Structure formats: C-alpha cells, structure tokens
Amino acid sequence: MSEDPKKRLMDAAMSMMSQGLTPTTRELVERAGVNLSAISYYFKGKDNLMAEALDQAAVSDLDRWFDAELGDELSVEAKLEKLAMFLGRIHRNFHKIARLQLQFLTLKGRLERATTLAISELAALIAARRGLEAPDHGCKVAATSLMASIHYMSIAHERFDEMTGVPVGTDSERDDYIRALLGLHGLRADEATADDRS
C-alpha cells in the first residue's frame, strides 16, 4: 500500500467506483486506511475526491485505448470515425459516470482532463486529415464541435431527440448521427474537406 494518503484515497475511490459503488466518506477512509480529515485536507470534500478520481480513471482509459486502437495501419479517416464512435459509445454506456463528471467537474469550473485529451486527439487527427502539421484554430473548433455534440446526444439523448428532431436513442441512430457529423466537417473518406472543395 502506498505511503501517500492522497494516492491511497484516489486508489480507494477508483477501485470502489470501478465496482459500480458510490462510496460513503467513511467507506473511502476505511478502504484507504487514512483519517477522516484526510479527505478535507487533500480534496476539500468527498465530491472533489470523486471528481478527480473519475477524471484520472477516464484519462488512463483513454490513453490505453488510443495506444491499442489507433494504430498506424488505419487511415486518418478510419481513426477519426473509430474515435468518434468510441466516444459516443463510452458516453452512452457510462452515461451516469459522464453525468457525474459533468456535475463534479465542468459545472464547478474545473478542467475535465479526459474531455481535453479527447478533443486534443480529435484535433490532431483532423489536422492530419487536412494535411496540416499541427492543429490550427479550425481543427480545434471542429474537434470541440464534435465532442460537444457527442457529449450531449449521448448523455441526454431523450432531450436531444426532442430539441433537434434527430433520433439518437439507439446505437445505430447514434452511429449514423456521428457519421453525419464527420461528413459535415469533411472528415470522412468519401467526403472532401472544405479546403479540398475550394
């Protein structure tokens, strides 16, 4: 067991959440083997601890997924589609966790590192698709637009359906919508980019 109480609390929170548990403060400190005051001292409360643990776990999972799934044998367009589909699926399958991240991080003004990482990867792939060495402003805007749409339609698909009239409640509807988004930005293999068309 780590000697660092902060790391032990993070490990305890991630371990319990990975089992589908929402631990109480007492359960967290017992699992971590620390004093009750450690949560306040290191995190200023249980909600902050849970938020940081969720975000750290998501960043680790994304890094592993990028390494395993976005290999050099794939075209840039295939990588973009695979990543966008993965983000849609992960948000839908773990919508409760995604909502918790939104509640604990974004709505409280904290940086959500997992979303930042996903946008950065999308922007890098969009830049490669457009023949750029590094993402420019347009690549970042397109990546942010994709991520925001994927977030919202996956986390709150019923409201999304009502507001837009675009059904995204099933896996196939969600996938069709993501492909349409990629096409709108000229990011599919069968679509020319705006630069290519001009």
PDB file of C-alpha atoms in Angstrom:
ATOM      1  CA  MET A   1       0.000   0.000   0.000  1.00  0.00           C
ATOM      2  CA  SER A   2       1.260   3.465  -0.898  1.00  0.00           C
ATOM      3  CA  GLU A   3       2.527   5.667   1.912  1.00  0.00           C
ATOM      4  CA  ASP A   4       0.919   8.721   0.267  1.00  0.00           C
ATOM      5  CA  PRO A   5      -2.544   9.274   1.858  1.00  0.00           C
ATOM      6  CA  LYS A   6      -3.754  11.304  -1.141  1.00  0.00           C
ATOM      7  CA  LYS A   7      -2.871   8.490  -3.556  1.00  0.00           C
ATOM      8  CA  ARG A   8      -4.463   5.914  -1.256  1.00  0.00           C
ATOM      9  CA  LEU A   9      -7.695   7.903  -1.232  1.00  0.00           C
ATOM     10  CA  MET A  10      -7.617   8.206  -5.042  1.00  0.00           C
ATOM     11  CA  ASP A  11      -6.950   4.470  -5.392  1.00  0.00           C
ATOM     12  CA  ALA A  12      -9.787   3.646  -2.979  1.00  0.00           C
ATOM     13  CA  ALA A  13     -12.234   5.905  -4.837  1.00  0.00           C
ATOM     14  CA  MET A  14     -11.286   4.494  -8.262  1.00  0.00           C
ATOM     15  CA  SER A  15     -11.431   0.927  -7.005  1.00  0.00           C
ATOM     16  CA  MET A  16     -14.883   1.348  -5.487  1.00  0.00           C
ATOM     17  CA  MET A  17     -16.289   3.216  -8.499  1.00  0.00           C
ATOM     18  CA  SER A  18     -14.935   0.563 -10.869  1.00  0.00           C
ATOM     19  CA  GLN A  19     -17.100  -1.923  -8.919  1.00  0.00           C
ATOM     20  CA  GLY A  20     -20.138   0.297  -9.506  1.00  0.00           C
ATOM     21  CA  LEU A  21     -20.164   1.522  -5.909  1.00  0.00           C
ATOM     22  CA  THR A  22     -20.769   5.076  -4.750  1.00  0.00           C
ATOM     23  CA  PRO A  23     -18.796   5.012  -1.517  1.00  0.00           C
ATOM     24  CA  THR A  24     -19.575   6.972   1.609  1.00  0.00           C
ATOM     25  CA  THR A  25     -16.883   9.135   3.161  1.00  0.00           C
ATOM     26  CA  ARG A  26     -16.390   6.561   5.902  1.00  0.00           C
ATOM     27  CA  GLU A  27     -16.028   3.688   3.405  1.00  0.00           C
ATOM     28  CA  LEU A  28     -13.407   5.657   1.484  1.00  0.00           C
ATOM     29  CA  VAL A  29     -11.258   6.402   4.518  1.00  0.00           C
ATOM     30  CA  GLU A  30     -11.561   2.824   5.786  1.00  0.00           C
ATOM     31  CA  ARG A  31     -10.526   1.411   2.393  1.00  0.00           C
ATOM     32  CA  ALA A  32      -7.645   3.907   2.139  1.00  0.00           C
ATOM     33  CA  GLY A  33      -6.575   3.425   5.766  1.00  0.00           C
ATOM     34  CA  VAL A  34      -6.467   7.165   6.468  1.00  0.00           C
ATOM     35  CA  ASN A  35      -8.045   9.580   8.951  1.00  0.00           C
ATOM     36  CA  LEU A  36     -11.447  11.067   8.157  1.00  0.00           C
ATOM     37  CA  SER A  37      -9.883  14.536   7.979  1.00  0.00           C
ATOM     38  CA  ALA A  38      -7.634  13.446   5.063  1.00  0.00           C
ATOM     39  CA  ILE A  39     -10.445  13.906   2.534  1.00  0.00           C
ATOM     40  CA  SER A  40     -10.961  17.521   3.590  1.00  0.00           C
ATOM     41  CA  TYR A  41      -7.229  18.165   3.831  1.00  0.00           C
ATOM     42  CA  TYR A  42      -6.300  16.821   0.386  1.00  0.00           C
ATOM     43  CA  PHE A  43      -9.505  17.342  -1.594  1.00  0.00           C
ATOM     44  CA  LYS A  44     -11.701  19.824   0.305  1.00  0.00           C
ATOM     45  CA  GLY A  45     -14.508  17.264   0.352  1.00  0.00           C
ATOM     46  CA  LYS A  46     -15.685  13.922  -0.982  1.00  0.00           C
ATOM     47  CA  ASP A  47     -17.202  15.364  -4.169  1.00  0.00           C
ATOM     48  CA  ASN A  48     -13.826  16.772  -5.210  1.00  0.00           C
ATOM     49  CA  LEU A  49     -12.134  13.443  -4.485  1.00  0.00           C
ATOM     50  CA  MET A  50     -14.709  11.573  -6.556  1.00  0.00           C
ATOM     51  CA  ALA A  51     -14.386  14.065  -9.412  1.00  0.00           C
ATOM     52  CA  GLU A  52     -10.605  13.818  -9.502  1.00  0.00           C
ATOM     53  CA  ALA A  53     -10.723  10.019  -9.325  1.00  0.00           C
ATOM     54  CA  LEU A  54     -13.280   9.844 -12.158  1.00  0.00           C
ATOM     55  CA  ASP A  55     -11.203  12.141 -14.342  1.00  0.00           C
ATOM     56  CA  GLN A  56      -7.933  10.326 -13.648  1.00  0.00           C
ATOM     57  CA  ALA A  57      -9.518   6.962 -14.449  1.00  0.00           C
ATOM     58  CA  ALA A  58     -11.003   8.349 -17.679  1.00  0.00           C
ATOM     59  CA  VAL A  59      -7.648   9.818 -18.778  1.00  0.00           C
ATOM     60  CA  SER A  60      -5.881   6.499 -18.110  1.00  0.00           C
ATOM     61  CA  ASP A  61      -8.552   4.578 -20.023  1.00  0.00           C
ATOM     62  CA  LEU A  62      -8.363   6.975 -22.987  1.00  0.00           C
ATOM     63  CA  ASP A  63      -4.561   6.779 -23.158  1.00  0.00           C
ATOM     64  CA  ARG A  64      -4.698   2.972 -23.173  1.00  0.00           C
ATOM     65  CA  TRP A  65      -7.447   2.982 -25.814  1.00  0.00           C
ATOM     66  CA  PHE A  66      -5.516   5.383 -28.093  1.00  0.00           C
ATOM     67  CA  ASP A  67      -2.438   3.138 -27.921  1.00  0.00           C
ATOM     68  CA  ALA A  68      -4.392  -0.056 -28.527  1.00  0.00           C
ATOM     69  CA  GLU A  69      -6.913   1.055 -31.155  1.00  0.00           C
ATOM     70  CA  LEU A  70      -5.488   3.903 -33.235  1.00  0.00           C
ATOM     71  CA  GLY A  71      -2.639   2.030 -34.911  1.00  0.00           C
ATOM     72  CA  ASP A  72      -0.628   3.183 -37.914  1.00  0.00           C
ATOM     73  CA  GLU A  73      -2.319   0.613 -40.165  1.00  0.00           C
ATOM     74  CA  LEU A  74      -5.529   2.681 -40.112  1.00  0.00           C
ATOM     75  CA  SER A  75      -6.182   5.658 -42.371  1.00  0.00           C
ATOM     76  CA  VAL A  76      -6.703   9.033 -40.715  1.00  0.00           C
ATOM     77  CA  GLU A  77     -10.395   8.909 -41.666  1.00  0.00           C
ATOM     78  CA  ALA A  78     -10.748   5.439 -40.139  1.00  0.00           C
ATOM     79  CA  LYS A  79      -9.085   6.660 -36.934  1.00  0.00           C
ATOM     80  CA  LEU A  80     -11.409   9.661 -36.763  1.00  0.00           C
ATOM     81  CA  GLU A  81     -14.502   7.536 -37.224  1.00  0.00           C
ATOM     82  CA  LYS A  82     -13.303   4.895 -34.776  1.00  0.00           C
ATOM     83  CA  LEU A  83     -12.503   7.509 -32.125  1.00  0.00           C
ATOM     84  CA  ALA A  84     -15.794   9.385 -32.591  1.00  0.00           C
ATOM     85  CA  MET A  85     -17.776   6.115 -32.402  1.00  0.00           C
ATOM     86  CA  PHE A  86     -15.850   5.081 -29.300  1.00  0.00           C
ATOM     87  CA  LEU A  87     -16.549   8.418 -27.604  1.00  0.00           C
ATOM     88  CA  GLY A  88     -20.254   8.112 -28.420  1.00  0.00           C
ATOM     89  CA  ARG A  89     -20.391   4.541 -27.142  1.00  0.00           C
ATOM     90  CA  ILE A  90     -18.432   5.218 -23.955  1.00  0.00           C
ATOM     91  CA  HIS A  91     -20.601   8.225 -23.090  1.00  0.00           C
ATOM     92  CA  ARG A  92     -23.771   6.229 -23.707  1.00  0.00           C
ATOM     93  CA  ASN A  93     -22.639   3.083 -21.866  1.00  0.00           C
ATOM     94  CA  PHE A  94     -21.336   5.049 -18.910  1.00  0.00           C
ATOM     95  CA  HIS A  95     -23.784   7.944 -19.005  1.00  0.00           C
ATOM     96  CA  LYS A  96     -24.062   8.028 -15.212  1.00  0.00           C
ATOM     97  CA  ILE A  97     -20.299   8.467 -14.887  1.00  0.00           C
ATOM     98  CA  ALA A  98     -20.336  11.065 -17.683  1.00  0.00           C
ATOM     99  CA  ARG A  99     -23.057  12.974 -15.826  1.00  0.00           C
ATOM    100  CA  LEU A 100     -21.056  12.772 -12.598  1.00  0.00           C
ATOM    101  CA  GLN A 101     -18.021  14.186 -14.408  1.00  0.00           C
ATOM    102  CA  LEU A 102     -20.185  16.988 -15.751  1.00  0.00           C
ATOM    103  CA  GLN A 103     -21.638  17.657 -12.289  1.00  0.00           C
ATOM    104  CA  PHE A 104     -18.389  17.394 -10.312  1.00  0.00           C
ATOM    105  CA  LEU A 105     -16.003  18.964 -12.806  1.00  0.00           C
ATOM    106  CA  THR A 106     -17.404  21.068 -15.604  1.00  0.00           C
ATOM    107  CA  LEU A 107     -20.304  22.614 -13.711  1.00  0.00           C
ATOM    108  CA  LYS A 108     -17.990  23.530 -10.849  1.00  0.00           C
ATOM    109  CA  GLY A 109     -15.490  25.225 -13.156  1.00  0.00           C
ATOM    110  CA  ARG A 110     -12.838  22.521 -13.066  1.00  0.00           C
ATOM    111  CA  LEU A 111     -10.900  21.325 -16.094  1.00  0.00           C
ATOM    112  CA  GLU A 112     -12.088  17.931 -17.288  1.00  0.00           C
ATOM    113  CA  ARG A 113      -8.804  16.422 -18.440  1.00  0.00           C
ATOM    114  CA  ALA A 114     -10.409  13.419 -20.160  1.00  0.00           C
ATOM    115  CA  THR A 115     -12.504  15.645 -22.431  1.00  0.00           C
ATOM    116  CA  THR A 116      -9.496  17.895 -23.057  1.00  0.00           C
ATOM    117  CA  LEU A 117      -7.474  14.827 -24.071  1.00  0.00           C
ATOM    118  CA  ALA A 118     -10.224  13.558 -26.396  1.00  0.00           C
ATOM    119  CA  ILE A 119     -10.556  16.983 -28.069  1.00  0.00           C
ATOM    120  CA  SER A 120      -6.786  17.172 -28.480  1.00  0.00           C
ATOM    121  CA  GLU A 121      -6.679  13.749 -30.164  1.00  0.00           C
ATOM    122  CA  LEU A 122      -9.607  14.642 -32.426  1.00  0.00           C
ATOM    123  CA  ALA A 123      -7.927  17.952 -33.368  1.00  0.00           C
ATOM    124  CA  ALA A 124      -4.637  16.193 -34.187  1.00  0.00           C
ATOM    125  CA  LEU A 125      -6.439  13.701 -36.436  1.00  0.00           C
ATOM    126  CA  ILE A 126      -8.423  16.494 -38.123  1.00  0.00           C
ATOM    127  CA  ALA A 127      -5.151  18.352 -38.766  1.00  0.00           C
ATOM    128  CA  ALA A 128      -3.663  15.201 -40.308  1.00  0.00           C
ATOM    129  CA  ARG A 129      -6.792  14.786 -42.460  1.00  0.00           C
ATOM    130  CA  ARG A 130      -6.377  18.358 -43.675  1.00  0.00           C
ATOM    131  CA  GLY A 131      -2.662  17.893 -44.366  1.00  0.00           C
ATOM    132  CA  LEU A 132      -1.533  20.197 -41.560  1.00  0.00           C
ATOM    133  CA  GLU A 133       1.474  19.557 -39.331  1.00  0.00           C
ATOM    134  CA  ALA A 134      -0.380  20.749 -36.229  1.00  0.00           C
ATOM    135  CA  PRO A 135      -3.994  21.631 -35.392  1.00  0.00           C
ATOM    136  CA  ASP A 136      -4.973  25.172 -36.313  1.00  0.00           C
ATOM    137  CA  HIS A 137      -7.957  27.096 -34.950  1.00  0.00           C
ATOM    138  CA  GLY A 138     -10.350  25.439 -37.440  1.00  0.00           C
ATOM    139  CA  CYS A 139      -9.221  21.951 -36.383  1.00  0.00           C
ATOM    140  CA  LYS A 140      -9.771  22.806 -32.729  1.00  0.00           C
ATOM    141  CA  VAL A 141     -13.224  24.250 -33.443  1.00  0.00           C
ATOM    142  CA  ALA A 142     -14.219  21.130 -35.423  1.00  0.00           C
ATOM    143  CA  ALA A 143     -12.907  18.835 -32.655  1.00  0.00           C
ATOM    144  CA  THR A 144     -14.753  20.809 -29.963  1.00  0.00           C
ATOM    145  CA  SER A 145     -17.947  20.796 -32.021  1.00  0.00           C
ATOM    146  CA  LEU A 146     -17.738  17.018 -32.450  1.00  0.00           C
ATOM    147  CA  MET A 147     -17.039  16.441 -28.757  1.00  0.00           C
ATOM    148  CA  ALA A 148     -19.833  18.753 -27.573  1.00  0.00           C
ATOM    149  CA  SER A 149     -22.367  17.041 -29.846  1.00  0.00           C
ATOM    150  CA  ILE A 150     -21.223  13.575 -28.779  1.00  0.00           C
ATOM    151  CA  HIS A 151     -21.381  14.574 -25.103  1.00  0.00           C
ATOM    152  CA  TYR A 152     -24.872  15.995 -25.291  1.00  0.00           C
ATOM    153  CA  MET A 153     -26.526  13.473 -27.568  1.00  0.00           C
ATOM    154  CA  SER A 154     -25.041  10.574 -25.582  1.00  0.00           C
ATOM    155  CA  ILE A 155     -25.683  11.867 -22.067  1.00  0.00           C
ATOM    156  CA  ALA A 156     -29.151  13.336 -22.710  1.00  0.00           C
ATOM    157  CA  HIS A 157     -30.393  11.623 -25.866  1.00  0.00           C
ATOM    158  CA  GLU A 158     -34.092  11.997 -24.973  1.00  0.00           C
ATOM    159  CA  ARG A 159     -33.746  15.778 -24.714  1.00  0.00           C
ATOM    160  CA  PHE A 160     -31.560  15.825 -27.806  1.00  0.00           C
ATOM    161  CA  ASP A 161     -34.280  13.962 -29.751  1.00  0.00           C
ATOM    162  CA  GLU A 162     -36.931  16.446 -28.550  1.00  0.00           C
ATOM    163  CA  MET A 163     -34.871  19.554 -29.250  1.00  0.00           C
ATOM    164  CA  THR A 164     -33.458  18.613 -32.640  1.00  0.00           C
ATOM    165  CA  GLY A 165     -35.955  16.133 -34.060  1.00  0.00           C
ATOM    166  CA  VAL A 166     -32.975  13.869 -34.795  1.00  0.00           C
ATOM    167  CA  PRO A 167     -33.377  10.447 -33.157  1.00  0.00           C
ATOM    168  CA  VAL A 168     -30.211   9.179 -31.472  1.00  0.00           C
ATOM    169  CA  GLY A 169     -31.734   6.749 -28.947  1.00  0.00           C
ATOM    170  CA  THR A 170     -30.403   3.525 -30.481  1.00  0.00           C
ATOM    171  CA  ASP A 171     -26.819   2.544 -31.229  1.00  0.00           C
ATOM    172  CA  SER A 172     -27.425   2.643 -34.988  1.00  0.00           C
ATOM    173  CA  GLU A 173     -29.101   6.078 -34.799  1.00  0.00           C
ATOM    174  CA  ARG A 174     -26.225   7.407 -32.700  1.00  0.00           C
ATOM    175  CA  ASP A 175     -23.645   5.965 -35.120  1.00  0.00           C
ATOM    176  CA  ASP A 176     -25.493   7.448 -38.117  1.00  0.00           C
ATOM    177  CA  TYR A 177     -25.524  10.845 -36.421  1.00  0.00           C
ATOM    178  CA  ILE A 178     -21.784  10.663 -35.656  1.00  0.00           C
ATOM    179  CA  ARG A 179     -21.049   9.731 -39.285  1.00  0.00           C
ATOM    180  CA  ALA A 180     -23.187  12.691 -40.415  1.00  0.00           C
ATOM    181  CA  LEU A 181     -21.221  14.991 -38.076  1.00  0.00           C
ATOM    182  CA  LEU A 182     -17.942  13.745 -39.511  1.00  0.00           C
ATOM    183  CA  GLY A 183     -19.308  14.262 -43.012  1.00  0.00           C
ATOM    184  CA  LEU A 184     -20.458  17.779 -42.157  1.00  0.00           C
ATOM    185  CA  HIS A 185     -16.868  18.620 -41.227  1.00  0.00           C
ATOM    186  CA  GLY A 186     -15.496  16.889 -44.351  1.00  0.00           C
ATOM    187  CA  LEU A 187     -13.771  14.223 -42.250  1.00  0.00           C
ATOM    188  CA  ARG A 188     -14.978  11.021 -43.876  1.00  0.00           C
ATOM    189  CA  ALA A 189     -13.004   9.169 -46.506  1.00  0.00           C
ATOM    190  CA  ASP A 190     -15.757   9.782 -49.064  1.00  0.00           C
ATOM    191  CA  GLU A 191     -16.061  13.491 -48.216  1.00  0.00           C
ATOM    192  CA  ALA A 192     -13.769  16.280 -49.374  1.00  0.00           C
ATOM    193  CA  THR A 193     -12.664  18.848 -46.808  1.00  0.00           C
ATOM    194  CA  ALA A 194     -13.715  22.458 -47.222  1.00  0.00           C
ATOM    195  CA  ASP A 195     -10.114  23.172 -48.305  1.00  0.00           C
ATOM    196  CA  ASP A 196     -10.276  20.405 -50.914  1.00  0.00           C
ATOM    197  CA  ARG A 197     -13.509  21.839 -52.359  1.00  0.00           C
ATOM    198  CA  SER A 198     -12.205  25.369 -52.735  1.00  0.00           C
TER     199      SER A 198
END
